[in-house]
mmCIF file of C-alpha atoms in Angstrom:
data_model
loop_
_atom_site.group_PDB
_atom_site.id
_atom_site.type_symbol
_atom_site.label_atom_id
_atom_site.label_comp_id
_atom_site.label_asym_id
_atom_site.label_seq_id
_atom_site.Cartn_x
_atom_site.Cartn_y
_atom_site.Cartn_z
ATOM 1 C CA TRP A 91 221.350 152.513 -142.372
ATOM 2 C CA LYS A 92 221.692 152.291 -146.138
ATOM 3 C CA ASP A 93 225.400 151.491 -145.984
ATOM 4 C CA LYS A 94 225.183 149.014 -143.108
ATOM 5 C CA LEU A 95 223.716 145.553 -142.797
ATOM 6 C CA VAL A 96 222.277 144.940 -139.356
ATOM 7 C CA LEU A 97 220.944 141.577 -138.184
ATOM 8 C CA LEU A 98 217.867 142.106 -136.046
ATOM 9 C CA LEU A 99 216.629 138.950 -134.375
ATOM 10 C CA PRO A 100 212.986 138.446 -133.425
ATOM 11 C CA TYR A 101 211.794 138.150 -129.868
ATOM 12 C CA PHE A 102 210.133 134.805 -129.366
ATOM 13 C CA ARG A 103 206.569 134.595 -128.218
ATOM 14 C CA HIS A 104 206.452 134.162 -124.476
ATOM 15 C CA GLN A 105 204.703 134.992 -121.220
ATOM 16 C CA ASP A 106 206.567 137.555 -119.120
ATOM 17 C CA TYR A 107 205.792 135.659 -115.929
ATOM 18 C CA SER A 108 208.059 132.891 -117.257
ATOM 19 C CA TYR A 109 210.911 135.153 -116.116
ATOM 20 C CA TRP A 110 209.330 135.911 -112.745
ATOM 21 C CA THR A 111 208.474 132.402 -111.510
ATOM 22 C CA ARG A 112 210.829 133.153 -108.616
ATOM 23 C CA THR A 113 208.001 135.292 -107.209
ATOM 24 C CA GLN A 114 204.439 134.454 -106.219
ATOM 25 C CA PRO A 115 201.510 134.709 -106.578
ATOM 26 C CA VAL A 116 201.054 135.594 -110.252
ATOM 27 C CA GLN A 117 200.049 139.267 -110.036
ATOM 28 C CA HIS A 118 202.340 140.877 -112.588
ATOM 29 C CA ILE A 119 201.750 143.413 -115.356
ATOM 30 C CA THR A 120 203.915 144.759 -118.167
ATOM 31 C CA ILE A 121 203.625 148.223 -119.716
ATOM 32 C CA HIS A 122 205.132 148.616 -123.188
ATOM 33 C CA ILE A 123 205.538 152.296 -124.180
ATOM 34 C CA ALA A 124 206.177 153.064 -127.847
ATOM 35 C CA LEU A 125 208.975 155.600 -128.368
ATOM 36 C CA GLU A 126 208.377 155.437 -132.141
ATOM 37 C CA ASP A 127 205.385 154.441 -134.229
ATOM 38 C CA GLN A 128 205.256 150.643 -134.253
ATOM 39 C CA THR A 129 204.307 148.922 -137.491
ATOM 40 C CA GLU A 130 204.354 145.360 -138.755
ATOM 41 C CA GLU A 131 207.372 146.307 -140.880
ATOM 42 C CA ASN A 132 209.438 147.604 -137.941
ATOM 43 C CA GLY A 133 208.568 144.796 -135.537
ATOM 44 C CA THR A 134 205.478 145.755 -133.561
ATOM 45 C CA LEU A 135 204.358 143.510 -130.717
ATOM 46 C CA TYR A 136 201.784 140.824 -131.420
ATOM 47 C CA TYR A 137 199.402 139.499 -128.778
ATOM 48 C CA ILE A 138 197.533 136.198 -128.711
ATOM 49 C CA PRO A 139 193.999 136.860 -127.398
ATOM 50 C CA GLY A 140 192.960 134.512 -124.596
ATOM 51 C CA SER A 141 196.501 133.191 -124.090
ATOM 52 C CA HIS A 142 196.638 134.569 -120.543
ATOM 53 C CA ARG A 143 194.644 131.451 -119.604
ATOM 54 C CA TRP A 144 197.262 129.051 -121.045
ATOM 55 C CA THR A 145 199.068 127.405 -118.170
ATOM 56 C CA ARG A 146 200.645 124.113 -117.255
ATOM 57 C CA ASP A 147 199.276 123.144 -113.834
ATOM 58 C CA GLY A 148 198.919 126.839 -112.956
ATOM 59 C CA LYS A 149 202.437 127.663 -114.132
ATOM 60 C CA PRO A 150 203.398 129.621 -117.253
ATOM 61 C CA LEU A 151 204.222 127.891 -120.509
ATOM 62 C CA PRO A 152 207.831 126.704 -120.637
ATOM 63 C CA VAL A 153 210.347 129.043 -122.261
ATOM 64 C CA THR A 154 211.267 127.469 -125.603
ATOM 65 C CA ASP A 155 214.035 129.725 -126.933
ATOM 66 C CA PHE A 156 216.313 131.721 -124.636
ATOM 67 C CA ASN A 157 218.326 132.825 -127.703
ATOM 68 C CA PHE A 158 215.394 134.783 -129.184
ATOM 69 C CA LYS A 159 215.884 133.205 -132.615
ATOM 70 C CA ASP A 160 212.737 131.155 -133.221
ATOM 71 C CA MET A 161 209.513 133.162 -133.136
ATOM 72 C CA GLU A 162 207.406 130.065 -133.695
ATOM 73 C CA SER A 163 209.126 127.733 -131.183
ATOM 74 C CA ILE A 164 206.289 128.216 -128.714
ATOM 75 C CA MET A 165 204.134 126.084 -131.019
ATOM 76 C CA THR A 166 206.080 123.034 -129.796
ATOM 77 C CA VAL A 167 204.553 123.339 -126.308
ATOM 78 C CA LEU A 168 200.975 124.286 -127.185
ATOM 79 C CA THR A 169 198.049 121.891 -127.020
ATOM 80 C CA GLU A 170 195.988 121.275 -130.156
ATOM 81 C CA ASP A 171 193.260 123.600 -128.815
ATOM 82 C CA GLU A 172 195.815 126.357 -128.087
ATOM 83 C CA LYS A 173 197.233 126.010 -131.595
ATOM 84 C CA LYS A 174 193.716 126.535 -133.011
ATOM 85 C CA GLU A 175 193.353 129.694 -130.888
ATOM 86 C CA PHE A 176 196.816 130.987 -131.847
ATOM 87 C CA LYS A 177 195.791 134.055 -133.860
ATOM 88 C CA PRO A 178 198.333 136.858 -133.372
ATOM 89 C CA ILE A 179 197.021 140.425 -133.425
ATOM 90 C CA PRO A 180 199.472 143.308 -134.022
ATOM 91 C CA ALA A 181 199.538 146.151 -131.501
ATOM 92 C CA LEU A 182 200.074 149.028 -133.907
ATOM 93 C CA LEU A 183 201.058 151.638 -131.351
ATOM 94 C CA LYS A 184 201.782 155.256 -132.198
ATOM 95 C CA LYS A 185 204.675 157.088 -130.570
ATOM 96 C CA GLY A 186 203.723 157.789 -126.948
ATOM 97 C CA GLU A 187 201.002 155.153 -126.770
ATOM 98 C CA ALA A 188 201.278 152.185 -124.417
ATOM 99 C CA SER A 189 199.964 148.678 -124.152
ATOM 100 C CA PHE A 190 199.364 146.890 -120.876
ATOM 101 C CA HIS A 191 199.373 143.133 -120.513
ATOM 102 C CA THR A 192 199.284 140.563 -117.772
ATOM 103 C CA GLY A 193 202.424 138.541 -117.186
ATOM 104 C CA MET A 194 200.605 135.489 -118.569
ATOM 105 C CA ALA A 195 199.649 136.978 -121.983
ATOM 106 C CA VAL A 196 201.592 135.377 -124.832
ATOM 107 C CA HIS A 197 203.212 138.047 -126.985
ATOM 108 C CA GLY A 198 206.257 138.712 -129.130
ATOM 109 C CA SER A 199 207.617 140.582 -132.132
ATOM 110 C CA TYR A 200 209.335 139.806 -135.384
ATOM 111 C CA GLY A 201 212.551 141.495 -136.423
ATOM 112 C CA ASN A 202 212.613 145.024 -137.763
ATOM 113 C CA LYS A 203 212.561 144.933 -141.589
ATOM 114 C CA SER A 204 212.616 148.722 -141.965
ATOM 115 C CA ALA A 205 215.366 151.331 -141.913
ATOM 116 C CA SER A 206 213.778 152.971 -138.849
ATOM 117 C CA PRO A 207 214.210 151.912 -135.236
ATOM 118 C CA ARG A 208 211.379 150.543 -133.098
ATOM 119 C CA ARG A 209 212.396 151.673 -129.652
ATOM 120 C CA ALA A 210 210.220 151.180 -126.607
ATOM 121 C CA ALA A 211 210.370 151.445 -122.854
ATOM 122 C CA VAL A 212 209.144 148.392 -120.961
ATOM 123 C CA LEU A 213 208.136 148.473 -117.300
ATOM 124 C CA ASN A 214 207.338 145.395 -115.235
ATOM 125 C CA TYR A 215 205.268 145.664 -112.081
ATOM 126 C CA PHE A 216 203.830 143.273 -109.526
ATOM 127 C CA ALA A 217 201.292 143.893 -106.790
ATOM 128 C CA ASP A 218 202.237 144.759 -103.240
ATOM 129 C CA GLY A 219 202.396 141.538 -101.255
ATOM 130 C CA THR A 220 204.245 139.532 -103.918
ATOM 131 C CA ILE A 221 206.817 137.314 -102.222
ATOM 132 C CA SER A 222 210.096 135.719 -103.200
ATOM 133 C CA ASN A 223 209.902 132.058 -104.151
ATOM 134 C CA THR A 224 213.678 131.443 -104.088
ATOM 135 C CA ASP A 225 216.806 131.998 -102.056
ATOM 136 C CA GLU A 226 218.775 132.565 -105.279
ATOM 137 C CA ASP A 227 219.340 135.883 -107.072
ATOM 138 C CA LEU A 228 216.162 137.588 -108.308
ATOM 139 C CA LEU A 229 218.293 140.063 -110.203
ATOM 140 C CA LYS A 230 222.069 139.833 -110.518
ATOM 141 C CA GLY A 231 223.385 140.172 -106.971
ATOM 142 C CA ILE A 232 219.907 140.922 -105.550
ATOM 143 C CA LYS A 233 218.311 138.402 -103.196
ATOM 144 C CA ILE A 234 215.108 138.411 -101.201
ATOM 145 C CA PRO A 235 214.872 135.305 -98.951
ATOM 146 C CA LYS A 236 212.213 132.775 -99.955
ATOM 147 C CA GLY A 237 208.851 133.628 -98.376
ATOM 148 C CA GLU A 238 209.804 137.276 -97.788
ATOM 149 C CA LYS A 239 207.891 140.178 -99.302
ATOM 150 C CA MET A 240 209.402 141.751 -102.406
ATOM 151 C CA ASP A 241 210.477 145.238 -101.350
ATOM 152 C CA GLY A 242 213.504 147.424 -100.835
ATOM 153 C CA GLN A 243 215.655 149.551 -103.111
ATOM 154 C CA PHE A 244 215.164 147.391 -106.213
ATOM 155 C CA PHE A 245 211.475 146.622 -105.630
ATOM 156 C CA PRO A 246 210.001 149.897 -104.325
ATOM 157 C CA LEU A 247 206.321 150.433 -103.553
ATOM 158 C CA LEU A 248 205.062 152.831 -106.208
ATOM 159 C CA PHE A 249 201.578 153.498 -104.885
ATOM 160 C CA ASP A 250 199.711 152.843 -101.673
ATOM 161 C CA PRO A 251 196.021 153.864 -101.419
ATOM 162 C CA LYS A 252 196.731 155.003 -97.832
ATOM 163 C CA TRP A 253 198.758 157.859 -99.281
ATOM 164 C CA MET A 254 195.502 159.311 -100.655
ATOM 165 C CA GLU A 255 193.716 159.414 -97.266
#
């Protein structure tokens, strides 16, 4: 690292459900698993408490920066009250720890300013019964007809309480 200059761009603050509006209802969760200790210096995630209630007519906040370059661009779509409540809290996870958040929680991270990586595994889940809200691709080359239940090879059921009977 000492002999290389690497540009690490920040992830903008967003709601994960913004990427899953092609499914409904909103019943999504994200699990972020730290593969290294996460510090403010190496780009830990920040969460905005209470932001899971910030919607626009029941829909997520609009995505403001698909290029991941402007961490603060979300401020352009917040109401005055939301701006007052915008108090980021760092999730200082240790290696092996995980954070769970709803798909509507606003979160994001700044770029890594350290010489160490900040790797993580991120898993996105939605509840059984979630349906497709589009006839277009949900994932590249993967379609579930609008109104149909999300299932199949790319959307497997991971747990059913009936399996415990």
